[in-house]
Structure formats: structure tokens, C-alpha cells
Short mmCIF file of C-alpha atoms and ligand atoms in Angstrom, two decimals:
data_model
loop_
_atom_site.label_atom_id
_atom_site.label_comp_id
_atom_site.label_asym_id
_atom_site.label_seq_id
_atom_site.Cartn_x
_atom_site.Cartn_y
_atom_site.Cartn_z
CA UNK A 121 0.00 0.00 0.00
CA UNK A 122 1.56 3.59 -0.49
CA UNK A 123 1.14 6.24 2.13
CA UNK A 124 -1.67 8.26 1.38
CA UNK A 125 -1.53 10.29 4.52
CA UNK A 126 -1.20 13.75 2.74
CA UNK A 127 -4.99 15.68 2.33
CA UNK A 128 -5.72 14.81 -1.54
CA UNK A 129 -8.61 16.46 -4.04
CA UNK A 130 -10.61 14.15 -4.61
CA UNK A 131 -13.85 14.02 -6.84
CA UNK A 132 -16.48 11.29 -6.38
CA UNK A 133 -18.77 11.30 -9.04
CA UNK A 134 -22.28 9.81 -8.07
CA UNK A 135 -21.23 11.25 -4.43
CA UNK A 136 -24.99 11.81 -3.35
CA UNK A 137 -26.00 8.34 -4.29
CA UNK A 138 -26.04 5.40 -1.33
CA UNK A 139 -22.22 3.95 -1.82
CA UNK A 140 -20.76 7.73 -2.74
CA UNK A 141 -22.34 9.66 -0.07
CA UNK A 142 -20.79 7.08 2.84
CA UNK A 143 -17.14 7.71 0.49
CA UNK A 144 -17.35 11.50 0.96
CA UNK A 145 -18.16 11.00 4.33
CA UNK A 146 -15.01 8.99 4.83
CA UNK A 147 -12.43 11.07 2.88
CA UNK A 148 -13.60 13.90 4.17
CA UNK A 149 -12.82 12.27 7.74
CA UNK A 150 -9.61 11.35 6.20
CA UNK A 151 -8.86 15.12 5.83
CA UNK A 152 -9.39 15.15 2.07
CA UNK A 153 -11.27 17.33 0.20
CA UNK A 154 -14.04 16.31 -2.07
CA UNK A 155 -15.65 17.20 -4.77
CA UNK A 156 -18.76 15.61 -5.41
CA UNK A 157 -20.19 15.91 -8.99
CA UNK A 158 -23.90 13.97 -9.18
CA UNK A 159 -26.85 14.93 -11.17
CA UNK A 160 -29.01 14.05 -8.88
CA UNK A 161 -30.91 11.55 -10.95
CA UNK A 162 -30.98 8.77 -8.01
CA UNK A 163 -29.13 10.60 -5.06
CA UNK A 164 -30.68 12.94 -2.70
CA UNK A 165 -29.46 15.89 -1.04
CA UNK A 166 -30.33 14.39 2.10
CA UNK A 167 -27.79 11.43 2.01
CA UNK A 168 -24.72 14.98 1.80
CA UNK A 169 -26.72 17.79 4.08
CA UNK A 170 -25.04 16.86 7.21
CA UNK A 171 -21.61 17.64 5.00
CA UNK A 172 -22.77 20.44 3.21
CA UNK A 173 -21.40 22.93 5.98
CA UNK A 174 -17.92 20.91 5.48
CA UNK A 175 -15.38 23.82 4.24
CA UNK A 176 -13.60 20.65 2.49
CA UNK A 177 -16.68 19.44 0.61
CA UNK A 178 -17.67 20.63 -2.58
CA UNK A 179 -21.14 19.91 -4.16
CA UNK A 180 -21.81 20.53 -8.35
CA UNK A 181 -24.87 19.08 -10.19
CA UNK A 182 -23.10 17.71 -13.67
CA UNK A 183 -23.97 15.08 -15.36
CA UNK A 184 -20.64 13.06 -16.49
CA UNK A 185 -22.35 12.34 -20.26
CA UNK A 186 -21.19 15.94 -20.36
CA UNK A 187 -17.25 16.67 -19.83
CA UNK A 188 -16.10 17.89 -16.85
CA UNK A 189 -12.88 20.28 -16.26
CA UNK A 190 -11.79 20.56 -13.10
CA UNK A 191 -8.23 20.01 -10.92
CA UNK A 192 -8.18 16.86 -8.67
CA UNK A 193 -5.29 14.47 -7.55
CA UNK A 194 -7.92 11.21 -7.58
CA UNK A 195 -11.39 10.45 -9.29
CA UNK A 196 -13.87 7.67 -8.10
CA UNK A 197 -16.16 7.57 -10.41
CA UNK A 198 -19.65 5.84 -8.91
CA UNK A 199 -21.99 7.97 -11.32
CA UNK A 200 -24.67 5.69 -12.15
CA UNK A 201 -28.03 4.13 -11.57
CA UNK A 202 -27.06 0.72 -9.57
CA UNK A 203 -30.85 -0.78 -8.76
CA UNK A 204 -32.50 -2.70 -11.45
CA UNK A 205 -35.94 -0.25 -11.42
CA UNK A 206 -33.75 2.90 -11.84
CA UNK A 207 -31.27 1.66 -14.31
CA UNK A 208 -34.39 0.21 -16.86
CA UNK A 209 -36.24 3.40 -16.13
CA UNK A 210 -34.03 5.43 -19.01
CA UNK A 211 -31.71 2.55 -20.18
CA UNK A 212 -30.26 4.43 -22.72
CA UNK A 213 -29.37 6.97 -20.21
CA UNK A 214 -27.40 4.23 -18.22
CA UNK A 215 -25.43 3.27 -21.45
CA UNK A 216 -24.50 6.43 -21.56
CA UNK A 217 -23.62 6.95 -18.14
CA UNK A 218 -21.35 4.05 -18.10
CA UNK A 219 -19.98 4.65 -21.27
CA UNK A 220 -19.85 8.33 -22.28
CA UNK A 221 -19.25 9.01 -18.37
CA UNK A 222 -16.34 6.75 -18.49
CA UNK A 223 -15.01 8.55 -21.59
CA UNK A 224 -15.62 11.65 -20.13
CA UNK A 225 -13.64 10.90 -16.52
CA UNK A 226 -10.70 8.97 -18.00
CA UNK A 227 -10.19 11.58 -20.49
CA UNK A 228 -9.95 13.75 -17.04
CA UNK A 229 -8.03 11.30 -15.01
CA UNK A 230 -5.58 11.26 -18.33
CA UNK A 231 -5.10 15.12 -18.47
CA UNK A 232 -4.58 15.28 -14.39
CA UNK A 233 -2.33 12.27 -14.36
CA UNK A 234 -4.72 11.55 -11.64
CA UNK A 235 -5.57 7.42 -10.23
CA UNK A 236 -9.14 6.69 -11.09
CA UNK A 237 -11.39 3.81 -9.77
CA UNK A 238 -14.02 2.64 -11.42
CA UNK A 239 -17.29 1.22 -9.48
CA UNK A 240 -18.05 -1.45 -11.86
CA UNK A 241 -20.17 -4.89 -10.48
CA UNK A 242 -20.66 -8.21 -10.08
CA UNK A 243 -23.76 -8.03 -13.33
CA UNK A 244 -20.44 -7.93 -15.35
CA UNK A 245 -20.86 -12.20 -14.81
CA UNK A 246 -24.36 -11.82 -15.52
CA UNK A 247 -26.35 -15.34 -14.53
CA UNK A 248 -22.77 -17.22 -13.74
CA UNK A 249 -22.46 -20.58 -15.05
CA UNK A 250 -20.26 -21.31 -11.85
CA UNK A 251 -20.94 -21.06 -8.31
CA UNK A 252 -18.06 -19.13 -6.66
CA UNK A 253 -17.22 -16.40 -9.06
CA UNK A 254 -13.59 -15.53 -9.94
CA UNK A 255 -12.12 -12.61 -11.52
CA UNK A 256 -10.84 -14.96 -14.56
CA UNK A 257 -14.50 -16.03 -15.48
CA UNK A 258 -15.94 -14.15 -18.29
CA UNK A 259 -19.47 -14.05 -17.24
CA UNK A 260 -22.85 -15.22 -19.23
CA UNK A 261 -24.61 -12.04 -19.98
CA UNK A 262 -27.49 -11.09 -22.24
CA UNK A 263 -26.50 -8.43 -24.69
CA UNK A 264 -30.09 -6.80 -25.77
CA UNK A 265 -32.73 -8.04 -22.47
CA UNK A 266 -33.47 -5.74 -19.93
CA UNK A 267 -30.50 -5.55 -17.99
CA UNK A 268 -28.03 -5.29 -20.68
CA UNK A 269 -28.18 -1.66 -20.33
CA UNK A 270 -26.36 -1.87 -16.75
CA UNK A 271 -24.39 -5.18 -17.46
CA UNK A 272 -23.37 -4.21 -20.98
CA UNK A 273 -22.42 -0.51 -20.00
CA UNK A 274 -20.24 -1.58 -16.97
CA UNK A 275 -18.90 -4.22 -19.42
CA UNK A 276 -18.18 -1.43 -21.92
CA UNK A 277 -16.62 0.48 -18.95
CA UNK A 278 -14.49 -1.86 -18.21
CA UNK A 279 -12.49 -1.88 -21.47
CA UNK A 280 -12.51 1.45 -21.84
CA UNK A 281 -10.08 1.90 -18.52
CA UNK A 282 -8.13 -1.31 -19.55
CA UNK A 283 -7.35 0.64 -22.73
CA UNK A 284 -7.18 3.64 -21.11
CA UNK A 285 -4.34 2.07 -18.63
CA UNK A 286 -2.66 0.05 -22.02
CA UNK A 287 -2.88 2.98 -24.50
CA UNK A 288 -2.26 6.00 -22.33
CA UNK A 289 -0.37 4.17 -19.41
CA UNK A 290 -3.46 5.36 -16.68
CA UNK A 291 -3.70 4.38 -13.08
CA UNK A 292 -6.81 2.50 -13.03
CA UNK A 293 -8.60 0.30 -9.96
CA UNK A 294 -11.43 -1.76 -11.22
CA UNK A 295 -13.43 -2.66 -8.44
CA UNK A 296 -16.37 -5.32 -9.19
CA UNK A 297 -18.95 -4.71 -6.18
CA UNK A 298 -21.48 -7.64 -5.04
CA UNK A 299 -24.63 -6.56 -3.14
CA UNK A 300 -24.25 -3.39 -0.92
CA UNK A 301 -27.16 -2.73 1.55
CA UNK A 302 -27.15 -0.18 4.22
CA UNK A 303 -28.41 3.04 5.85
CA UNK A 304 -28.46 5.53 2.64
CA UNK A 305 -30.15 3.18 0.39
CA UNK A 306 -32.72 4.83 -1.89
CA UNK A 307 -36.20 3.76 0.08
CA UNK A 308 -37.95 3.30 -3.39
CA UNK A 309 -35.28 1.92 -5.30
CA UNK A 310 -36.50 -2.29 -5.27
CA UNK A 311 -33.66 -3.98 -4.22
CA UNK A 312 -34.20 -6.83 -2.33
CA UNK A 313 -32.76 -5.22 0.83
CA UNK A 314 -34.84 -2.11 1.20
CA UNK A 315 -38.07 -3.41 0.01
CA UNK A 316 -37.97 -6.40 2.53
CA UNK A 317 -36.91 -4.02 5.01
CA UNK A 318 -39.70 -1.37 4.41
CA UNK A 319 -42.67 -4.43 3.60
CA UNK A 320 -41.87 -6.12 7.15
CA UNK A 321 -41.61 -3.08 9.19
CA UNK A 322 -45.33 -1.83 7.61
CA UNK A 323 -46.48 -4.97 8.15
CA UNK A 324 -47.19 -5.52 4.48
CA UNK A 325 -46.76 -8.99 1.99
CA UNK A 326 -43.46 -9.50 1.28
CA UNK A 327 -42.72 -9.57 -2.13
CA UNK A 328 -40.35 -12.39 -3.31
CA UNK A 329 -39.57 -12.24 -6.84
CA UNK A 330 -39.45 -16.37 -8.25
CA UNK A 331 -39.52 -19.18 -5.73
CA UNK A 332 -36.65 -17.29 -3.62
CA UNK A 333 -33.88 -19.78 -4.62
CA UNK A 334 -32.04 -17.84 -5.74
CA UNK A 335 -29.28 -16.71 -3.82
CA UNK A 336 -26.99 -13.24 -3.41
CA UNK A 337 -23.99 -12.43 -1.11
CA UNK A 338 -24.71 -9.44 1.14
CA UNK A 339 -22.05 -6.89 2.15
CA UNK A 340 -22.78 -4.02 4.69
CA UNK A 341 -21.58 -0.38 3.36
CA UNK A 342 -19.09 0.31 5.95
CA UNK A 343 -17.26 -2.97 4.71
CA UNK A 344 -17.45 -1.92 1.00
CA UNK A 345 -16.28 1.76 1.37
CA UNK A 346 -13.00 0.67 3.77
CA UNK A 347 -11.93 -1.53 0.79
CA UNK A 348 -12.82 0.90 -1.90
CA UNK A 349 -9.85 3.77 0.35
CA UNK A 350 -7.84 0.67 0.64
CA UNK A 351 -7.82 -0.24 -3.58
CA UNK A 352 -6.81 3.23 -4.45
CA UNK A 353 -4.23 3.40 -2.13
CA UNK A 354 -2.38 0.06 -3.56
CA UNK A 355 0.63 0.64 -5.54
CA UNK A 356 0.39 1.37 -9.28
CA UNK A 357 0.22 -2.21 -10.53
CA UNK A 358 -2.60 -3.24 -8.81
CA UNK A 359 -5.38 -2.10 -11.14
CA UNK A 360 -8.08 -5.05 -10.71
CA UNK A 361 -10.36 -6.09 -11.36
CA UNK A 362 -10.95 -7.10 -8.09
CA UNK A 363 -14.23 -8.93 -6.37
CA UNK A 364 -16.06 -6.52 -3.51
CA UNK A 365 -18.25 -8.53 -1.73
CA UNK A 366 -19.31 -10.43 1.38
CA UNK A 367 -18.63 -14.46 0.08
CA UNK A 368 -21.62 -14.97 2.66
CA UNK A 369 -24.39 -16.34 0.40
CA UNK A 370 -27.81 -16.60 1.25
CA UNK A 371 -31.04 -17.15 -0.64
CA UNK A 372 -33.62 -14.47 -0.95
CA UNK A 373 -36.36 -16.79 0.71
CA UNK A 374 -34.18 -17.11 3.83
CA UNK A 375 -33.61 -13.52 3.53
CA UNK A 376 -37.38 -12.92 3.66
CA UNK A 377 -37.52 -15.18 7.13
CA UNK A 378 -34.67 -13.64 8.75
CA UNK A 379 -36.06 -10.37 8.33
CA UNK A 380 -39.39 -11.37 9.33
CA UNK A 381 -38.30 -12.73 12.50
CA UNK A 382 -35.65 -9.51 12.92
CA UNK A 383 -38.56 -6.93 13.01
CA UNK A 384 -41.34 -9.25 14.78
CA UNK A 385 -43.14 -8.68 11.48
CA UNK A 386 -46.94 -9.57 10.60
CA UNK A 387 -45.91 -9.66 7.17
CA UNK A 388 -46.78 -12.54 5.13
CA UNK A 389 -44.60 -14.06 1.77
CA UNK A 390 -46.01 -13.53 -1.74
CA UNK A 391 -44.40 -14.98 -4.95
CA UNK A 392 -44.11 -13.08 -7.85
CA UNK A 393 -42.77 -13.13 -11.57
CA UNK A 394 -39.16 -13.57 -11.52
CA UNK A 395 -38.19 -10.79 -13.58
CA UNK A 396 -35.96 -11.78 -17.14
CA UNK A 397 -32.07 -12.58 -16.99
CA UNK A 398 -32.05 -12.01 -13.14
CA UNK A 399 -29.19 -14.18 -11.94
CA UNK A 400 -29.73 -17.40 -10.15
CA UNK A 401 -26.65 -17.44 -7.70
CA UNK A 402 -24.07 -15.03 -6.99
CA UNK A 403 -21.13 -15.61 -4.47
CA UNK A 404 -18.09 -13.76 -4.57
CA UNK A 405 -14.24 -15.28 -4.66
CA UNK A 406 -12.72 -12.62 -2.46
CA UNK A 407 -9.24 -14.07 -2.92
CA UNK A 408 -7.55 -11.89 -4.45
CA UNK A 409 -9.08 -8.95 -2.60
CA UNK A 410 -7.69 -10.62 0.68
CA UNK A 411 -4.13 -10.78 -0.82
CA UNK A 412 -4.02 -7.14 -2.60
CA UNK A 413 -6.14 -5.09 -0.14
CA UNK A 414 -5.82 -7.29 3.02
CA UNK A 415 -9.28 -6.85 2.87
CA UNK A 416 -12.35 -9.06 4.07
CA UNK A 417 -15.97 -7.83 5.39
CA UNK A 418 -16.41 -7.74 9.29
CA UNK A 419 -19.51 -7.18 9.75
CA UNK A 420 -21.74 -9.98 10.03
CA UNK A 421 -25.12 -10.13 7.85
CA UNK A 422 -27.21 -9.96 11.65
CA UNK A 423 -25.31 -6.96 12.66
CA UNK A 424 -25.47 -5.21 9.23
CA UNK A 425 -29.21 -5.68 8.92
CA UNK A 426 -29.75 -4.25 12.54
CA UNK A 427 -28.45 -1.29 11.21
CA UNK A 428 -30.07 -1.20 8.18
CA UNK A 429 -33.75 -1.89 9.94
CA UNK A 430 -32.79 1.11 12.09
CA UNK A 431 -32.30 3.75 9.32
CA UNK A 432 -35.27 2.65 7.63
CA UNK A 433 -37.53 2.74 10.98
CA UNK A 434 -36.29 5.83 11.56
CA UNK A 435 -36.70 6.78 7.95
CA UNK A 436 -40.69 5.74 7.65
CA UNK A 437 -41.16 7.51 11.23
CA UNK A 438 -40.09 11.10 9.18
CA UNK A 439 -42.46 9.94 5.80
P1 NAD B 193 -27.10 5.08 -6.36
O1 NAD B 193 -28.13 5.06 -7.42
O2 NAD B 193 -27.53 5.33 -4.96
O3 NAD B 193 -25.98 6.17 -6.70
C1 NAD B 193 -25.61 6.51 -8.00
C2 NAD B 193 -25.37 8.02 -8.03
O4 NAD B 193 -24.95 8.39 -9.34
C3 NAD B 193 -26.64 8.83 -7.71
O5 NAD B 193 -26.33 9.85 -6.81
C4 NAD B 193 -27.04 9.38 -9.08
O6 NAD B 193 -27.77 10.58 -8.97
C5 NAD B 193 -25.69 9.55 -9.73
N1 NAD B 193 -25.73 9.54 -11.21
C6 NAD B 193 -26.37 8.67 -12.02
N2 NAD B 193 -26.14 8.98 -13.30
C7 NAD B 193 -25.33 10.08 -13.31
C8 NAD B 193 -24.74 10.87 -14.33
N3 NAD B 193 -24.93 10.60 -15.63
N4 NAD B 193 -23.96 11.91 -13.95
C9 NAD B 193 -23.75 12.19 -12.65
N5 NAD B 193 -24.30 11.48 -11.63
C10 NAD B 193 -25.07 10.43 -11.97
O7 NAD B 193 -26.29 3.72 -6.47
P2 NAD B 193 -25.19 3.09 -5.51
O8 NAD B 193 -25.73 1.86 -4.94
O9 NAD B 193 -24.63 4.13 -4.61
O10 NAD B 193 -24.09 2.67 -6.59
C11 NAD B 193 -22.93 3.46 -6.81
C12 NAD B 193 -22.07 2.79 -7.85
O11 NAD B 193 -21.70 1.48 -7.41
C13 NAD B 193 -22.77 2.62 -9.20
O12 NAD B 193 -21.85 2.87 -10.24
C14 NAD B 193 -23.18 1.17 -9.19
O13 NAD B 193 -23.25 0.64 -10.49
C15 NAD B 193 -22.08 0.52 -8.37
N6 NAD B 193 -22.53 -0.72 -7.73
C16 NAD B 193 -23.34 -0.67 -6.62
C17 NAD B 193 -23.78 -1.87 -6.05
C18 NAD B 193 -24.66 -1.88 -4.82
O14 NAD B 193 -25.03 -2.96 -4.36
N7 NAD B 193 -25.01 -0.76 -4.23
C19 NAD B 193 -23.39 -3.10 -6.60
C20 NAD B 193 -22.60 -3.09 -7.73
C21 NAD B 193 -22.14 -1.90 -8.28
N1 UDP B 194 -36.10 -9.49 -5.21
C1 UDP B 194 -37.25 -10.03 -4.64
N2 UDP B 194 -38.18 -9.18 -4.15
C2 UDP B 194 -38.03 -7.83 -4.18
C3 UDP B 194 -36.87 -7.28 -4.76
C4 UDP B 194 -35.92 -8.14 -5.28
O1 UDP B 194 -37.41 -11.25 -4.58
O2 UDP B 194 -38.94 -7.13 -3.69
C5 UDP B 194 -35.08 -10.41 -5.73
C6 UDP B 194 -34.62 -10.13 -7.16
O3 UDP B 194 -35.47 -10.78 -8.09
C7 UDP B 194 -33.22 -10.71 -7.13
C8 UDP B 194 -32.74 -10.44 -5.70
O4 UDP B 194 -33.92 -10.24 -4.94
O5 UDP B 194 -33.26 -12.10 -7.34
C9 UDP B 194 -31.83 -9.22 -5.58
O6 UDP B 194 -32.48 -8.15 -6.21
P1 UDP B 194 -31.90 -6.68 -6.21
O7 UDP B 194 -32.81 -5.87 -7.08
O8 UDP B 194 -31.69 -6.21 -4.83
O9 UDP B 194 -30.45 -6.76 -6.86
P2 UDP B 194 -29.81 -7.60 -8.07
O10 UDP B 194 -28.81 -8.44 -7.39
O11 UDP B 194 -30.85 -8.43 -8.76
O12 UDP B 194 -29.25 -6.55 -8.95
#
């Protein structure tokens, strides 16, 4: 790892979203200051108020489709829709993000001589023909269904920063993050997390999408964000990608009970229509992010969810 311990610009685009908001929060504890660019298309000014008064934190509404000029030592570039409702909502708009955005940023990164990380995902597998997923396997995506927006731009992405990194010798880090839940979390944005959260604490049906076999690997925010600072502080060769996750995997069925029994709910299980191309397993190989970060997640999936039920209690009390 080098020693970061100087104060750094540093621009986080998507900073008002769920994962960037909790990264400003932490650089700017750090003694950085940040620059957060978002155009506010799934983040909320609530999730940056409390930094707003922050003489180190910077707030501008751009969208990264467009360019962006401005002097920075490192970029983290998070801008774009990450639940499956908001990213089919405009998918064109999320090609674009991923792809013009990424042009856009590297194109910065390349001018500043600055490291850039790039928040790409685990949908970059797609439905994985194998059970614990490696950073070697190619994935099994759909190129034109409904997800391919997010899956193919992040794919897109991807290449674009390798041949950023081979053409104009860039620092990239290539993180690929697996389920993030937490306090932050968009109420209304239908992942798993937040609407099992919300249904059991109002008591309603809870809403399982397919027979709930299927299975995803949970990792609390506080987890993700510490290896996120811990990637872009590696030395230059260590551009990824890398697997973020928690290798904890669980099916969303036994999700559904846990929470249930967590909250003392009344709520009762539904089925519903699985919707297309959404992935039957996924289980992260966290190798390599063990060896290069000396990273693994703490926080237990109990713990993580207290947490989580707590912001949304207090969330719904407020509504
Ligand atoms: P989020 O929707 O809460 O945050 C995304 C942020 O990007 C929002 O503030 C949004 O307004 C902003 N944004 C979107 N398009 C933009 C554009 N064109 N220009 C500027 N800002 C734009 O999502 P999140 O969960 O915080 O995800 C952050 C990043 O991490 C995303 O890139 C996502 O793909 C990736 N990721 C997240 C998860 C997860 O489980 N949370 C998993 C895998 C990957
Ligand atoms: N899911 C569900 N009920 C919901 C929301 C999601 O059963 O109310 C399922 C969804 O079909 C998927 C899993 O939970 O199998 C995780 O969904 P999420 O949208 O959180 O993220 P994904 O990993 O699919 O991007």
C-alpha cells in the first residue's frame, strides 16, 4: 500500500447516491477534500446535508455524459443508476452513463495524471455458469434483455479503462462490487434489501420475486467503502479487477424469514414473476481482494441488517 496520509482532491462522481455519499463522508474524515459531482438523478441531497457545511466538501450538479474540467489528484467515479428499477427506467441513459461518463472521466483522469477507480459490479458475470465467481470467469450475460443496459455498459466500462491504462499508461482500480445494503439506500429503489426491510416493518406482503432460490452475497456499506480507500491506495500495478463482496451467500427466501423474525413482522410471503435474466446465484471469490487489499468484510449479515432496519424505521417515522 503507499502512504496516502497527505490531504488529496478528490472528486467522487455519483457522491450523493447510497455507496458515494458514505465515500465522501469517509475522505472527508480522512482530511481530504471532495468534490462531489452527481446529477441528482438517483441521489438525494439528504444522504450529503449533514456535510454540506464541510469547508472541504464541494457539491456541483453535472452530469458526467457531459465533460467535466476541473483540478483533482484522484477520481472515483460511482456515477450511475445501480438498482435494477432505476437503471431500466431510461436505459439508454445508463449506457451512456457508463460509457460516455467513463469517456468523459478517464479523459480527465488522463489530463490530471490523476488514479481513477471505477465502481463497476458483479452483473459484469451476468447469470454465472459457476458457483463461486472468480475474476478470470468471463461471465454469461445477455446483450439486448433488460438488464443489458447496466451489465453491458459496466462491461463497456471496463475496457474502456483497460485501454485507457494500455494505450495512455493510466492508473486504473477496477473494483467489481457484489450486493451493498445499508443506511443511505434509496427507500424506493426495489432492491431486495430495502423493500424487505420497508414491507416487514409496515407490516405488508413481502414480495419475493421467483420461488426465492435464488441466492446473493450481502455486504454491509461500511465494509465496502474501507476496501474501496484501501484499492486506491495500492501501488500502481494493482489495477483489478478485483471482487467486492461479502462471500456470505444466502437465498432471498431465507432472507425474507430472517427479516421477518428480525422486526417481529406480521408480514406474510407472496411470490411473484421472476423478472428476465435475473441471476440465479451469486457468491463472490474474495481471494484476491484478501491478498491485494488485506481486505475481508467484518460485519456480520445480523449486525449489518440491525443497522439497516434502524435507518429505515427511523426513515418511515419522518415519511
Ligand atoms: P445510487 O443510485 O444510490 O448512486 C448513484 C449516483 O450516481 C446517484 O447519486 C445518481 O444521482 C448519480 N448519477 C447517475 N447517473 C449520473 C450521471 N450521468 N452523472 C452524474 N451522476 C449520476 O447507487 P449506488 O448503490 O450508490 O451505486 C454506486 C455505484 O456502485 C454505481 O456505479 C453502481 O453501479 C455501483 N454498484 C453498486 C452496487 C450496490 O449494491 N449498491 C453493486 C454493484 C455496483
Ligand atoms: N427481489 C425479490 N423481491 C423484491 C426485490 C428483489 O425477490 O422485492 C429479488 C430479485 O429478483 C433478485 C434479488 O432479490 O433475485 C436481488 O435483487 P436486487 O434488485 O436487490 O439486486 P440484483 O442483485 O438483482 O441486482
Amino acid at each position: 500500500m503507499k502512504n496516502n496520509s497527505q490531504s488529496l482532491r478528490i472528486l467522487v462522481t455519483g457522491g450523493a447516491g447510497f455507496l458515494g455519499s458514505h465515500l465522501c463522508e469517509r475522505l472527508l474524515n480522512e482530511g481530504h477534500e471532495v468534490l462531489c459531482a452527481d446529477n441528482f438523478y438517483t441521489g438525494r441531497r439528504s444522504n450529503i446535508l449533514h456535510l454540506l457545511s464541510n469547508p472541504m466538501f464541494e457539491v456541483i450538479r453535472h452530469d458526467i455524459c457531459f465533460p467535466l474540467y476541473v483540478e483533482v489528484d484522484q477520481i472515483f467515479n460511482l456515477a450511475c443508476p445501480a438498482s435494477p428499477i432505476h437503471y431500466q427506467f431510461d436505459p439508454v441513459q445508463t449506457t451512456k452513463t457508463s460509457v460516455h461518463g467513463s469517456i468523459n472521466m478517464l479523459g480527465l483522469a488522463k489530463r490530471l495524471k490523476a488514479t481513477i477507480f471505477q465502481a463497476s459490479t458483479s452483473e459484469v458475470y451476468g447469470d454465472p455458469a459457476i458457483s463461486l465467481i472468480n475474476e478470470e470467469y468471463w461471465g454469461n450475460v445477455n446483450p439486448n434483455g433488460y438488464r443489458s443496459c447496466y451489465d453491458e455498459g459496466k462491461r463497456c466500462a471496463e475496457t474502456l479503462f483497460f485501454d485507457y491504462k494500455r494505450q495512455h499508461n493510466l492508473n486504473i482500480k477496477v473494483a467489481r462490487i457484489f450486493n451493498t445494503y445499508g443506511p443511505k439506500m434509496h427507500p424506493n429503489d426495489g432492491r431486495v434489501v430495502s423493500n424487505f426491510i420497508i414491507q416487514t416493518l409496515t407490516n405488508k406482503d413481502i414480495t419475493i420475486y421467483g420461488d426465492g432460490s435464488q441466492t446473493r452475497s450481502f455486504c454491509y456499506v461500511d465494509d465496502m467503502i474501507d476496501a474501496f480507500v484501501r484499492f486506491m491506495n495500492t501501488t500502481d500495478d494493482v489495477c483489478g479487477p478485483i471482487n467486492l463482496g461479502n462471500p456470505d451467500e444466502i437465498s432471498i427466501l431465507y432472507l425474507a424469514e430472517k427479516l421477518i423474525n428480525m422486526t417481529n413482522s406480521k408480514s406474510k410471503i407472496v411470490f411473484e414473476k421472476l423478472p428476465q435474466d435475473d441471476p440465479t446465484r451469486r457468491k463472490p471469490d474474495i481471494t484476491k481482494a484478501k491478498q491485494y487489499l488485506n481486505w475481508q468484510p467484518k460485519i456480520s449479515l445480523e449486525n449489518g441488517l440491525l443497522k439497516a432496519i434502524d435507518y429505515f424505521d427511523k426513515l418511515l417515522k419522518q415519511m
